[in-house]
CSV table of C-alpha atoms in Angstrom, one decimal:
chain,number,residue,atom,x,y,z
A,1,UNK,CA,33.3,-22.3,20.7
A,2,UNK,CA,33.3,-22.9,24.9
A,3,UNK,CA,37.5,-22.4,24.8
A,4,UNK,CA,37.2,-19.3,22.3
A,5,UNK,CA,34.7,-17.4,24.5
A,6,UNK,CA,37.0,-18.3,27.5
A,7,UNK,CA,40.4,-17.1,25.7
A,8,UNK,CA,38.5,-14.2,25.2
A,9,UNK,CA,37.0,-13.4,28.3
A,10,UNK,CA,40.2,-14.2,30.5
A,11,UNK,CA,43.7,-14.9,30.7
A,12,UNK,CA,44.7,-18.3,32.5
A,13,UNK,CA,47.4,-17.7,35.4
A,14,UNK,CA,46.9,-13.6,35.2
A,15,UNK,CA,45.0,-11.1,37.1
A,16,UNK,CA,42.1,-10.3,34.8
A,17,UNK,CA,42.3,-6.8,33.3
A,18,UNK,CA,39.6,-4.3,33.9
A,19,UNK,CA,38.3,-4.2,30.4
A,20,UNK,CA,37.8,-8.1,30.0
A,21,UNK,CA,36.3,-8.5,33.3
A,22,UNK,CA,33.8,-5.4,32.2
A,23,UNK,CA,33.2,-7.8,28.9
A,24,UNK,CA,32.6,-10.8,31.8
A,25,UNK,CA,30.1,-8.7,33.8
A,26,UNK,CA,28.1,-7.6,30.3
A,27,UNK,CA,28.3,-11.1,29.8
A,28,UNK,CA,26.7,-12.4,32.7
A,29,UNK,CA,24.0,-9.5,33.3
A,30,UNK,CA,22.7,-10.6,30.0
A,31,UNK,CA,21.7,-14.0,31.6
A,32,UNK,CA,19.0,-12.6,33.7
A,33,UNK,CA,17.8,-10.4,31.3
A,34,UNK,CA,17.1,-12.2,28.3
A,35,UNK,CA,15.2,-14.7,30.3
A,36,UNK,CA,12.8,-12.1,31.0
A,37,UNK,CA,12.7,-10.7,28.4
A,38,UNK,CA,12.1,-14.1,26.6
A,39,UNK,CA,9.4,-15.2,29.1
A,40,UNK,CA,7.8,-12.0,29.0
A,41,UNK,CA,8.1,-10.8,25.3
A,42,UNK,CA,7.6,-12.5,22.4
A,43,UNK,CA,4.4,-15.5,21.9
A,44,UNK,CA,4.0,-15.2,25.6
A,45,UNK,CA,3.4,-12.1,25.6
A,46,UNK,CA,1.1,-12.2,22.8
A,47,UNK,CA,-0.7,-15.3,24.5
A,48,UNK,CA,-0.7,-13.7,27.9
A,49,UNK,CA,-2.6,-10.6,26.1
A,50,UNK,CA,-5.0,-13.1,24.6
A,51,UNK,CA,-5.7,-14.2,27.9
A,52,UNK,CA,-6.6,-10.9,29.5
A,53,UNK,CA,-9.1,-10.9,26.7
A,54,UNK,CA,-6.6,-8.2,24.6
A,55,UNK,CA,-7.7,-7.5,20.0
A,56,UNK,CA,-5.6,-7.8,17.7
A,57,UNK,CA,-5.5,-4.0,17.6
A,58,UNK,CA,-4.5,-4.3,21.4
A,59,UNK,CA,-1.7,-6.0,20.4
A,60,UNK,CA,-0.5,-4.5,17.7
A,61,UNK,CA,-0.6,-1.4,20.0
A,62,UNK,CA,0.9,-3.3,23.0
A,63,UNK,CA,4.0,-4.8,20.5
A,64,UNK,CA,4.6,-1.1,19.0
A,65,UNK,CA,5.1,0.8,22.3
A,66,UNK,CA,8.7,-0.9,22.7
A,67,UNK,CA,9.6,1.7,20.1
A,68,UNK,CA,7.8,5.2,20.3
A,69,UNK,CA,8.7,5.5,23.7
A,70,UNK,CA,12.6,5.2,22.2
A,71,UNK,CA,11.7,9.1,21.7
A,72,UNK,CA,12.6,9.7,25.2
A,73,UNK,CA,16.0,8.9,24.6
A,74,UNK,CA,16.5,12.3,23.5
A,75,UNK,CA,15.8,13.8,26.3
A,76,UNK,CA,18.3,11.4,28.1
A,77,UNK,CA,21.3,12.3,25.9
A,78,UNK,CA,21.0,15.9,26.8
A,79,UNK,CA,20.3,14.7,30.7
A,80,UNK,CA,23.6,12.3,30.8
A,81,UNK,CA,25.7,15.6,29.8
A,82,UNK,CA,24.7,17.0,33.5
A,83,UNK,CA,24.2,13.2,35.3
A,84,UNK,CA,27.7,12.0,33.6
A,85,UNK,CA,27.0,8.6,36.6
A,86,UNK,CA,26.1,6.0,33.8
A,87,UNK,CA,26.3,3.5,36.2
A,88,UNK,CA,24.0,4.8,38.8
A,89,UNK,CA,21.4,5.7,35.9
A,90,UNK,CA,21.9,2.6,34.4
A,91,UNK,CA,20.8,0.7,37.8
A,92,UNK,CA,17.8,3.1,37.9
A,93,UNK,CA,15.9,3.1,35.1
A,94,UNK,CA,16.9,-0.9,33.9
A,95,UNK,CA,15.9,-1.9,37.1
A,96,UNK,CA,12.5,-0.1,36.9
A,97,UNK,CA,12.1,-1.7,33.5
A,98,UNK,CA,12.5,-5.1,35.1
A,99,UNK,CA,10.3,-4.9,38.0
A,100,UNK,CA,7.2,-2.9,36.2
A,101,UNK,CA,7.1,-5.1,33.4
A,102,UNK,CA,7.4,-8.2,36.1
A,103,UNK,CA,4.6,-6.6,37.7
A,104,UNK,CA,1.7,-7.2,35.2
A,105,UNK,CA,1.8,-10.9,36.3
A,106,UNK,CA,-0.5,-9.5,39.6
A,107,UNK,CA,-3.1,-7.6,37.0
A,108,UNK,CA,-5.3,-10.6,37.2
A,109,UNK,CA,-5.2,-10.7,41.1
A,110,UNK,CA,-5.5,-6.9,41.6
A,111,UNK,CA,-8.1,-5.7,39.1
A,112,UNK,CA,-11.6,-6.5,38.1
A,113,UNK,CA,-11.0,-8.3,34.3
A,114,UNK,CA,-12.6,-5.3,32.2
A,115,UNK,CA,-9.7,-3.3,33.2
A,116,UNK,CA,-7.0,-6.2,32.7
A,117,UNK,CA,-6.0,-5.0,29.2
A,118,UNK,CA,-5.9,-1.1,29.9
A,119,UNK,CA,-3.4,-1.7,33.2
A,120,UNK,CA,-0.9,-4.2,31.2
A,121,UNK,CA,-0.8,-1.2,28.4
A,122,UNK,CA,-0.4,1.0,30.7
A,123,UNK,CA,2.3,-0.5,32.9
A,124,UNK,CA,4.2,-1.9,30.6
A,125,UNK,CA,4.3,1.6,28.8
A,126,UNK,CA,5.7,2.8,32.0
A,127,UNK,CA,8.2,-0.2,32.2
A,128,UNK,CA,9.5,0.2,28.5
A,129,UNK,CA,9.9,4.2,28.9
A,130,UNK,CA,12.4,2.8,31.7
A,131,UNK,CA,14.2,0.5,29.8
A,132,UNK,CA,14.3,3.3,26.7
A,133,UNK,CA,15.8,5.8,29.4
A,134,UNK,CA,18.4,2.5,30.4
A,135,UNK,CA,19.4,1.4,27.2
A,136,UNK,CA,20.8,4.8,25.6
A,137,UNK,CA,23.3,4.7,29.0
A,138,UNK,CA,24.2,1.2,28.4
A,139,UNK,CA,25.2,1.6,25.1
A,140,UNK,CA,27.0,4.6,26.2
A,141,UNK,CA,28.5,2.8,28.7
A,142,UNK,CA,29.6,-0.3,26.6
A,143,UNK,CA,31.1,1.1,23.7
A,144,UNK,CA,33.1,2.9,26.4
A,145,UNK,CA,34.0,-0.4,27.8
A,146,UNK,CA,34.6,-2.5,25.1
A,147,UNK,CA,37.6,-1.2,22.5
A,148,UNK,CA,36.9,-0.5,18.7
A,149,UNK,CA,38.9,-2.9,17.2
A,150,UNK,CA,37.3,-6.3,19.4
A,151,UNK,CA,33.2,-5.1,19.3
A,152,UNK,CA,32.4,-7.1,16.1
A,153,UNK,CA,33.8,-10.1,17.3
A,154,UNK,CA,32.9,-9.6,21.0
A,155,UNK,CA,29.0,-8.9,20.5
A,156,UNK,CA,28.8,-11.9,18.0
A,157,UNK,CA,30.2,-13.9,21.2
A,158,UNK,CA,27.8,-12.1,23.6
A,159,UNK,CA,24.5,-12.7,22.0
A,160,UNK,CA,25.4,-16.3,20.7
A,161,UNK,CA,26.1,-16.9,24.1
A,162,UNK,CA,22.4,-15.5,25.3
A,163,UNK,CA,20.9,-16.7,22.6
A,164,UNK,CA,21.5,-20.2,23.9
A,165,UNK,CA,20.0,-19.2,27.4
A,166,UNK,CA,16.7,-17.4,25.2
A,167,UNK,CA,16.5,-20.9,23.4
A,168,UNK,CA,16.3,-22.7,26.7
A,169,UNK,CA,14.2,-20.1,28.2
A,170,UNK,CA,11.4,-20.0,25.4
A,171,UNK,CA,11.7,-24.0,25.5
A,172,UNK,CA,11.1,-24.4,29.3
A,173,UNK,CA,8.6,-21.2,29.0
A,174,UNK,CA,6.4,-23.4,26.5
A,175,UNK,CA,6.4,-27.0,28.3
A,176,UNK,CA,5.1,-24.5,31.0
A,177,UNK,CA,2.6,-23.2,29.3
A,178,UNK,CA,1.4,-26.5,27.5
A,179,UNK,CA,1.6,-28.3,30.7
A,180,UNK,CA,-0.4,-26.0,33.2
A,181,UNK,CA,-2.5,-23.8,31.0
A,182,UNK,CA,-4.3,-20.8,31.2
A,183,UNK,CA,-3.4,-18.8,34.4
A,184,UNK,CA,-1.7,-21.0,36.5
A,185,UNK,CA,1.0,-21.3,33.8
A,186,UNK,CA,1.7,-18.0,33.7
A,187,UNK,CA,1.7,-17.9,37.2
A,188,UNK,CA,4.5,-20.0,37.2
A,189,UNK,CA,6.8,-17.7,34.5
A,190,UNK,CA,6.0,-14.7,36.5
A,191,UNK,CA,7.5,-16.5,39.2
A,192,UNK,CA,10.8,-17.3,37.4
A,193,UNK,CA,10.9,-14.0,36.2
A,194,UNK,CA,10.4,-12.7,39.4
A,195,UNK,CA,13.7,-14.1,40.7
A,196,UNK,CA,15.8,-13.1,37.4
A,197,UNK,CA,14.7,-9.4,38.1
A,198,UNK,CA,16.6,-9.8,41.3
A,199,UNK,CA,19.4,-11.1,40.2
A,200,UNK,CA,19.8,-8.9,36.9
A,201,UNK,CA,19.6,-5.7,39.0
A,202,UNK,CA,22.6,-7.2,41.6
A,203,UNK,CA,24.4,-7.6,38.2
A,204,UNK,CA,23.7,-3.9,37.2
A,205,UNK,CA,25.5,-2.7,40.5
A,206,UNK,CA,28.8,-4.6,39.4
A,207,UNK,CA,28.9,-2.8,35.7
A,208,UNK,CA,32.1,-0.5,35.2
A,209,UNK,CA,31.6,3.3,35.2
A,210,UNK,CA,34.2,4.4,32.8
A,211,UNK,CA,34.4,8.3,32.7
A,212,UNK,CA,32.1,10.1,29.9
A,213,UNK,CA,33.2,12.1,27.4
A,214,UNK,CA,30.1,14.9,27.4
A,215,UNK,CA,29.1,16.4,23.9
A,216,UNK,CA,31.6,19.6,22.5
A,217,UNK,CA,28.2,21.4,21.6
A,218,UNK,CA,27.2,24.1,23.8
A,219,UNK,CA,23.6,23.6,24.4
A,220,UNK,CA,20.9,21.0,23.8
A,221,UNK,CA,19.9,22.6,20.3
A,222,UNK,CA,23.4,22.0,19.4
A,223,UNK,CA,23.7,19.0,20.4
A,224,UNK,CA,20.2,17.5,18.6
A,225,UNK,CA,21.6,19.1,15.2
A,226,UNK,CA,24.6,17.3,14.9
A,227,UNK,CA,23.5,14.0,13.7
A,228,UNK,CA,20.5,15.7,12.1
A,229,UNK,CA,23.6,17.8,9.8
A,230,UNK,CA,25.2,14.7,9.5
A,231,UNK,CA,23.4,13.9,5.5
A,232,UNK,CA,24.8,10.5,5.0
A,233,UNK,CA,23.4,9.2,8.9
A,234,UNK,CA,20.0,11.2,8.4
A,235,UNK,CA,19.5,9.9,5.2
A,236,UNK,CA,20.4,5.8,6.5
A,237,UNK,CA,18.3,6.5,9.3
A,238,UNK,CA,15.4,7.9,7.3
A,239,UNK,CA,15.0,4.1,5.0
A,240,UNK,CA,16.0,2.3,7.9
A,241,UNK,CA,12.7,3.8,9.5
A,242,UNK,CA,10.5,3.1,6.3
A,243,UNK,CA,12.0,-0.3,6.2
A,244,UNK,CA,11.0,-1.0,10.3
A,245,UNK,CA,7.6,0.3,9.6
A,246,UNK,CA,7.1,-1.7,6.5
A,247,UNK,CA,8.1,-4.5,8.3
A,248,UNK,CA,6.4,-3.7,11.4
A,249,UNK,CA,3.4,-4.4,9.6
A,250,UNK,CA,3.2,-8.0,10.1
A,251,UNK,CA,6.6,-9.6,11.5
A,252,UNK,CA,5.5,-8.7,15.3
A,253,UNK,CA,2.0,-10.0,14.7
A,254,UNK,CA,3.3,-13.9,13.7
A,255,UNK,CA,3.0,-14.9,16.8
A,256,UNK,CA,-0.7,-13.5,16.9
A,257,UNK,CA,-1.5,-15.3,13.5
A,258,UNK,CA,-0.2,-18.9,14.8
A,259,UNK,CA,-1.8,-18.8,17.8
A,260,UNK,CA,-5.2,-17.0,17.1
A,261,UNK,CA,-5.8,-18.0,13.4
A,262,UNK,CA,-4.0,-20.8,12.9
A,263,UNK,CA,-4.7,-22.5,16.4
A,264,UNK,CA,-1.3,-23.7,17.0
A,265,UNK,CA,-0.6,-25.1,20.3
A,266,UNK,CA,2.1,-23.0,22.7
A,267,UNK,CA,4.7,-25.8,22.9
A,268,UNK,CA,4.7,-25.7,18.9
A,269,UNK,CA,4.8,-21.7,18.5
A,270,UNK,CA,7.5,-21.8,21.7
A,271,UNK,CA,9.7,-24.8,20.0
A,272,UNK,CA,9.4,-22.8,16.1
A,273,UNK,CA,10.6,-19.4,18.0
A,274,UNK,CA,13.5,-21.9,19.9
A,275,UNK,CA,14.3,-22.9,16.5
A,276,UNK,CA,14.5,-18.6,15.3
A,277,UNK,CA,16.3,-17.9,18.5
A,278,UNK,CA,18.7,-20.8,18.3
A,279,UNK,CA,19.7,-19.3,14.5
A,280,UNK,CA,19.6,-16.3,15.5
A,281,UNK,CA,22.4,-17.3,18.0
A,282,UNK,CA,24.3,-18.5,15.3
A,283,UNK,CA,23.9,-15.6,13.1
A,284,UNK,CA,25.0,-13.7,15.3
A,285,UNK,CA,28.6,-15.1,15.6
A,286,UNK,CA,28.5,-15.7,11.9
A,287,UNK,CA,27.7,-11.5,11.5
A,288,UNK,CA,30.4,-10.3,14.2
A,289,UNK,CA,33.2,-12.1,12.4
A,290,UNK,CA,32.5,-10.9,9.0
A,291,UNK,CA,32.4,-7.6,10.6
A,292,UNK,CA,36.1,-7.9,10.9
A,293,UNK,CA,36.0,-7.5,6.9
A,294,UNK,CA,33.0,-5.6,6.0
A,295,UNK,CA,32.0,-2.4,7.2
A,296,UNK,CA,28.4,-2.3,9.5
A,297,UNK,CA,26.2,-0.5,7.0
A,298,UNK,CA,27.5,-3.1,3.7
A,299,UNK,CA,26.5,-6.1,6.0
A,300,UNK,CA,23.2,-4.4,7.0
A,301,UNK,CA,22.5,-4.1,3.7
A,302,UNK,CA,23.0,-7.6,2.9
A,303,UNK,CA,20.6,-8.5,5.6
A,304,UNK,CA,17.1,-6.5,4.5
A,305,UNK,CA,16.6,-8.5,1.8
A,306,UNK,CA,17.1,-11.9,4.0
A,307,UNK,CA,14.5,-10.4,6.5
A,308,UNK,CA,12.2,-9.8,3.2
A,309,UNK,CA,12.4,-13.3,2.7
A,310,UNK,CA,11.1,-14.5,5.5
A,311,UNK,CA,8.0,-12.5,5.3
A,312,UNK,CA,7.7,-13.6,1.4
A,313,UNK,CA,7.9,-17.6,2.7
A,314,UNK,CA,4.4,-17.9,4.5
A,315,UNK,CA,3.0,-17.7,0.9
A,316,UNK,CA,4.3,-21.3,0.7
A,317,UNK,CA,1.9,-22.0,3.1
A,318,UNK,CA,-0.2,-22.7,-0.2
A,319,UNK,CA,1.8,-25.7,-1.1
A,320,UNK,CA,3.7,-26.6,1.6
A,321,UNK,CA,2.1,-28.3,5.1
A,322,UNK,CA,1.9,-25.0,7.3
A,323,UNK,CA,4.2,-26.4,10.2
A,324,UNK,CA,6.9,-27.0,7.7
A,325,UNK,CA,6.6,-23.0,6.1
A,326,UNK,CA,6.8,-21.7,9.9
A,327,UNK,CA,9.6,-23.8,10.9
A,328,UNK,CA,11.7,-22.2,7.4
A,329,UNK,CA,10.0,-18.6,8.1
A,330,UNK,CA,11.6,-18.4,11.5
A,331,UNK,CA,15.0,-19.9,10.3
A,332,UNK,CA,15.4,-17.2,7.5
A,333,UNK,CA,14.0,-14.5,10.1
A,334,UNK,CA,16.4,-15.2,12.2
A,335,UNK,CA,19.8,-14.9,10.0
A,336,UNK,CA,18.1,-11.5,8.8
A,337,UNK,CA,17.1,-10.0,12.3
A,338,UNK,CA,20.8,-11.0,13.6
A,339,UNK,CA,22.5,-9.4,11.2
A,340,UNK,CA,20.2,-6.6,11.0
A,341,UNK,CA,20.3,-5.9,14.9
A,342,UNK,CA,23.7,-6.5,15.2
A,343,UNK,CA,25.0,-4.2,12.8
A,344,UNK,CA,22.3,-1.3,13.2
A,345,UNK,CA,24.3,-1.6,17.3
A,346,UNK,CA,27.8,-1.2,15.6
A,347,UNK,CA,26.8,1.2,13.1
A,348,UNK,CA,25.3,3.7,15.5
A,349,UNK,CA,28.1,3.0,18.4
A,350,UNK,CA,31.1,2.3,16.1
A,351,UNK,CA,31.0,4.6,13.0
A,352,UNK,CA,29.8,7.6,15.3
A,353,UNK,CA,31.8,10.1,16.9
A,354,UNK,CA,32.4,9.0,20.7
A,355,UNK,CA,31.6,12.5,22.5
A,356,UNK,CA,28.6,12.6,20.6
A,357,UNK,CA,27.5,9.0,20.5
A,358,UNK,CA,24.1,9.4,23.1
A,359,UNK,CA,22.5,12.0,20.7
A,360,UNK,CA,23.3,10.0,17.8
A,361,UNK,CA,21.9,6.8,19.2
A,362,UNK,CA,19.2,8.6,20.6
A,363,UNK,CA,18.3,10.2,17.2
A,364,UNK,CA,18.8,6.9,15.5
A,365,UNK,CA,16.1,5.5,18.3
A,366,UNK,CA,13.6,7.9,18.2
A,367,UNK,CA,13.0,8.4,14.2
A,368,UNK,CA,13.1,4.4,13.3
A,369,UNK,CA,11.3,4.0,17.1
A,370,UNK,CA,8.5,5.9,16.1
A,371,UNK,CA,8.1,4.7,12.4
A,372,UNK,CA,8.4,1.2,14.3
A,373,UNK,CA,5.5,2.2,16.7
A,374,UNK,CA,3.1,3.2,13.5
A,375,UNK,CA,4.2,-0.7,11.7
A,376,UNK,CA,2.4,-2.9,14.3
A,377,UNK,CA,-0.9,-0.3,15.1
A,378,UNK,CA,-1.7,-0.4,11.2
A,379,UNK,CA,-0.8,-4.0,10.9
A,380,UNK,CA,-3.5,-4.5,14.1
A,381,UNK,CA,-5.9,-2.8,12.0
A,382,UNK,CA,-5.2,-4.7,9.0
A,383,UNK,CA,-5.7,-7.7,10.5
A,384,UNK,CA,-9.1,-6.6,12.3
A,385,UNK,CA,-10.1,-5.3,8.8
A,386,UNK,CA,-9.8,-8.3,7.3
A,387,UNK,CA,-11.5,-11.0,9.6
A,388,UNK,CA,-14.2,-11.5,6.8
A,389,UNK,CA,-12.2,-11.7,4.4
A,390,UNK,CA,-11.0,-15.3,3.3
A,391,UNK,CA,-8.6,-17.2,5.6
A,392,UNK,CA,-6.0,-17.9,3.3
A,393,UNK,CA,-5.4,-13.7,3.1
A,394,UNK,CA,-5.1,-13.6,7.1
A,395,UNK,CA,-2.8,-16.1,7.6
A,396,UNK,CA,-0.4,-15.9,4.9
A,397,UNK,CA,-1.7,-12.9,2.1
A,398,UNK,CA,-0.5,-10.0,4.0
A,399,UNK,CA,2.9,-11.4,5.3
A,400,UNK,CA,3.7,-12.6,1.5
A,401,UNK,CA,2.7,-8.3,0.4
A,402,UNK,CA,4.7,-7.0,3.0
A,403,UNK,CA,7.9,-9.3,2.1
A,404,UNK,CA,7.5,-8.2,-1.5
A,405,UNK,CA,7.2,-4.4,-0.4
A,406,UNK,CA,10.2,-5.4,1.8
A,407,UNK,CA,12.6,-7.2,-1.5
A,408,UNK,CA,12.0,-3.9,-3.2
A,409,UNK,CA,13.2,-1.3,-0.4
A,410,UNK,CA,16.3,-4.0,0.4
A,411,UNK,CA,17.6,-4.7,-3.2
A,412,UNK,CA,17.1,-1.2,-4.6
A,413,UNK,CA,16.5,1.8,-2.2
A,414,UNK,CA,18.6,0.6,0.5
A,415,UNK,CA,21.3,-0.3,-2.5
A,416,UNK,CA,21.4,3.5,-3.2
A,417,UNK,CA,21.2,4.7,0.5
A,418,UNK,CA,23.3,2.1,2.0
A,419,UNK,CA,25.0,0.9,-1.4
A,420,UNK,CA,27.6,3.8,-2.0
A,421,UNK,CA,30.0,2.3,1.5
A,422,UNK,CA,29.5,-1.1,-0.4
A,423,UNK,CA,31.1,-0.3,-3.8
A,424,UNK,CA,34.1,1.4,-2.0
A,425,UNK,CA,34.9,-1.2,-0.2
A,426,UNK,CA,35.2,-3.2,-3.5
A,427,UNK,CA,37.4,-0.6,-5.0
């Protein structure tokens, strides 16, 4: 794997081209970033909000701002065709994302505790509508950078590489955690974070800053209807959102049900989301190299019902010791989310057209975004709805609905949706 990656990246004895050492520096930002985002998202953030004393409605709201605020993004598509400097946008709002969201480590130290909860929601709303604004130009910017015919292949490289930095971040982040709990632990990831915001934004100023190609509508209106007259995108888009929201019900609260109902320990949930990540990683080369053969939307189709699965395994939990179910739930969810989040990026960057690409992606972001925003807020409520009701129903009953609701939009309204590309391949 180690002498593919470096075939791949470089050429021994030559001066490396442009475009592979852009792949190297996308490469190598990534680093940074998924350690933060690994020590700051995920069961840590979840346990960090149950330490500042957060609900589960709370949470649910905290865990579904990451996507409403993707609305923005339309508002950047139209702002990049007057600000064409990706690069120097990119730097901007990224970096803001990265120090903002670092910053709710000093709520504790700078507020009195009844307001703890309100100023995490309220900077890390302001963080995420930075890294919203950042990531429509980065994946402006890298489809620019990285050719057509090499993305499948190169993005199943790239995350399998940062999956194995996440693994080792989420391990390290729960011996933390176990070891020193309470505050002082997260103290101590704020602290690494701290020093990978640094050093991600130093690799944002090394990105390329390949020339855009700016929309061939006239105005904003035109722009924003061009995906929206595009029937076959809408209508992908439109189930990909009911699916997200469906799934947002209960997939981003796990974390909140092993940890607040089931009472498992941090270094267990941190080693079972090692154990997702660490598949995850190898889905992820797995789904890039079959891209070479199938089209994005076939093998996106192929992973909905994987991710309905998942969901449908905690009713094991019945028959099966509970560690055991988790360990299998997170395994399955990982193959599904990688290829789902994989080819979702090379649909909406690859089958595209390239001077319209940022509206397209923004559209993409801000319809599934804001049906993902509604998933977690009602599956909150659910779950504080249901705290009287037996456990069995909290912990496993409502993960086990979902995934059937889930095997039903995969296998036969996503078939018909996503299904037609599918049959002529075959033919």
């Amino acid at each position: 794997m180690a002498m593919k990656i470096a075939g791949f990246l470089r050429k021994p004895r030559k001066k490396v081209s442009s475009y592979r050492r852009s792949l190297l520096i996308a490469t190598l930002e990534g680093f940074p970033a998924v350690i933060i985002f690994q020590l700051l998202g995920g069961p840590f953030l979840t346990g960090y909000l149950l330490y500042l004393g957060a609900t589960s409605t709370e949470i649910g709201l905290v865990l579904a701002i990451t996507t409403v605020v993707n609305i923005i993004q339309i508002g950047m598509a139209v702002v990049m065709q007057k600000f064409r400097n990706r690069k120097r946008m990119l730097l901007i709002f990224a970096s803001s994302h990265r120090l903002l969201w670092t910053s709710v480590g000093l709520i504790p130290f700078l507020f009195p505790k009844d307001l703890w909860v309100v100023m995490y929601i309220v900077l890390y709303t302001a963080a995420h509508l930075g890294n919203a604004a950042g990531g429509i130009v980065w994946t402006s910017l890298i489809s620019d950078a990285v050719p057509g015919p090499v993305r499948g292949r190169y993005f199943g490289l790239r995350n399998t590489i940062l999956g194995g930095v996440s693994s080792l971040a989420l391990f390290i982040g729960g011996q933390i955690l176990d070891r020193y709990p309470g505050g002082q632990g997260f103290n101590y990831l704020f602290i690494i974070c701290s020093v990978c915001v640094v050093l991600n934004i130093l690799a944002f100023g090394l990105y390329p800053n390949p020339p855009f190609e700016p929309s061939t509508a006239s105005n904003p209106v035109g722009m924003i209807g061009k995906p929206l007259k595009d029937r076959a995108f809408l209508k992908a888009i439109l189930f990909l959102a009911v699916f997200l929201f469906v799934q947002g019900v209960t997939v981003p609260l796990f974390s909140y049900v092993m940890l607040k109902l089931m009472k498992i320990n941090y270094e267990t949930v941190s080693l079972i989301t090692v154990v997702h990540t660490v598949v995850m990683m190898a889905s992820y080369y797995v789904w890039g190299n079959l891209n070479v053969r199938y089209s994005a939307q076939t093998l996106l189709l192929w992973s909905l019902p994987i991710i309905a699965l998942a969901c449908l395994l905690w009713g094991a939990i019945a028959f099966i010791p509970a560690v055991v179910v988790l360990y299998a739930v997170h395994i399955v969810l990982g193959v599904g989310l990688g290829g789902f989040n994989q080819m979702v990026f090379t649909f909406t960057i690859g089958d595209t057209p390239k001077s319209e690409r940022p509206m397209y992606i923004a559209t993409y972001s801000a319809i599934t975004g804001f049906a993902a925003f509604l998933g977690p807020i009602f599956g909150g409520k659910v779950y504080a709805l249901i705290t009287d009701a037996p456990m069995w129903v909290q912990i496993y009953g409502v993960s086990t609905v979902v995934g059937a609701v889930l095997l039903v939009l995969g296998l036969l309204v996503g078939r018909m949706v996503l299904g037609k590309q599918m049959r002529s391949e075959a033919l």
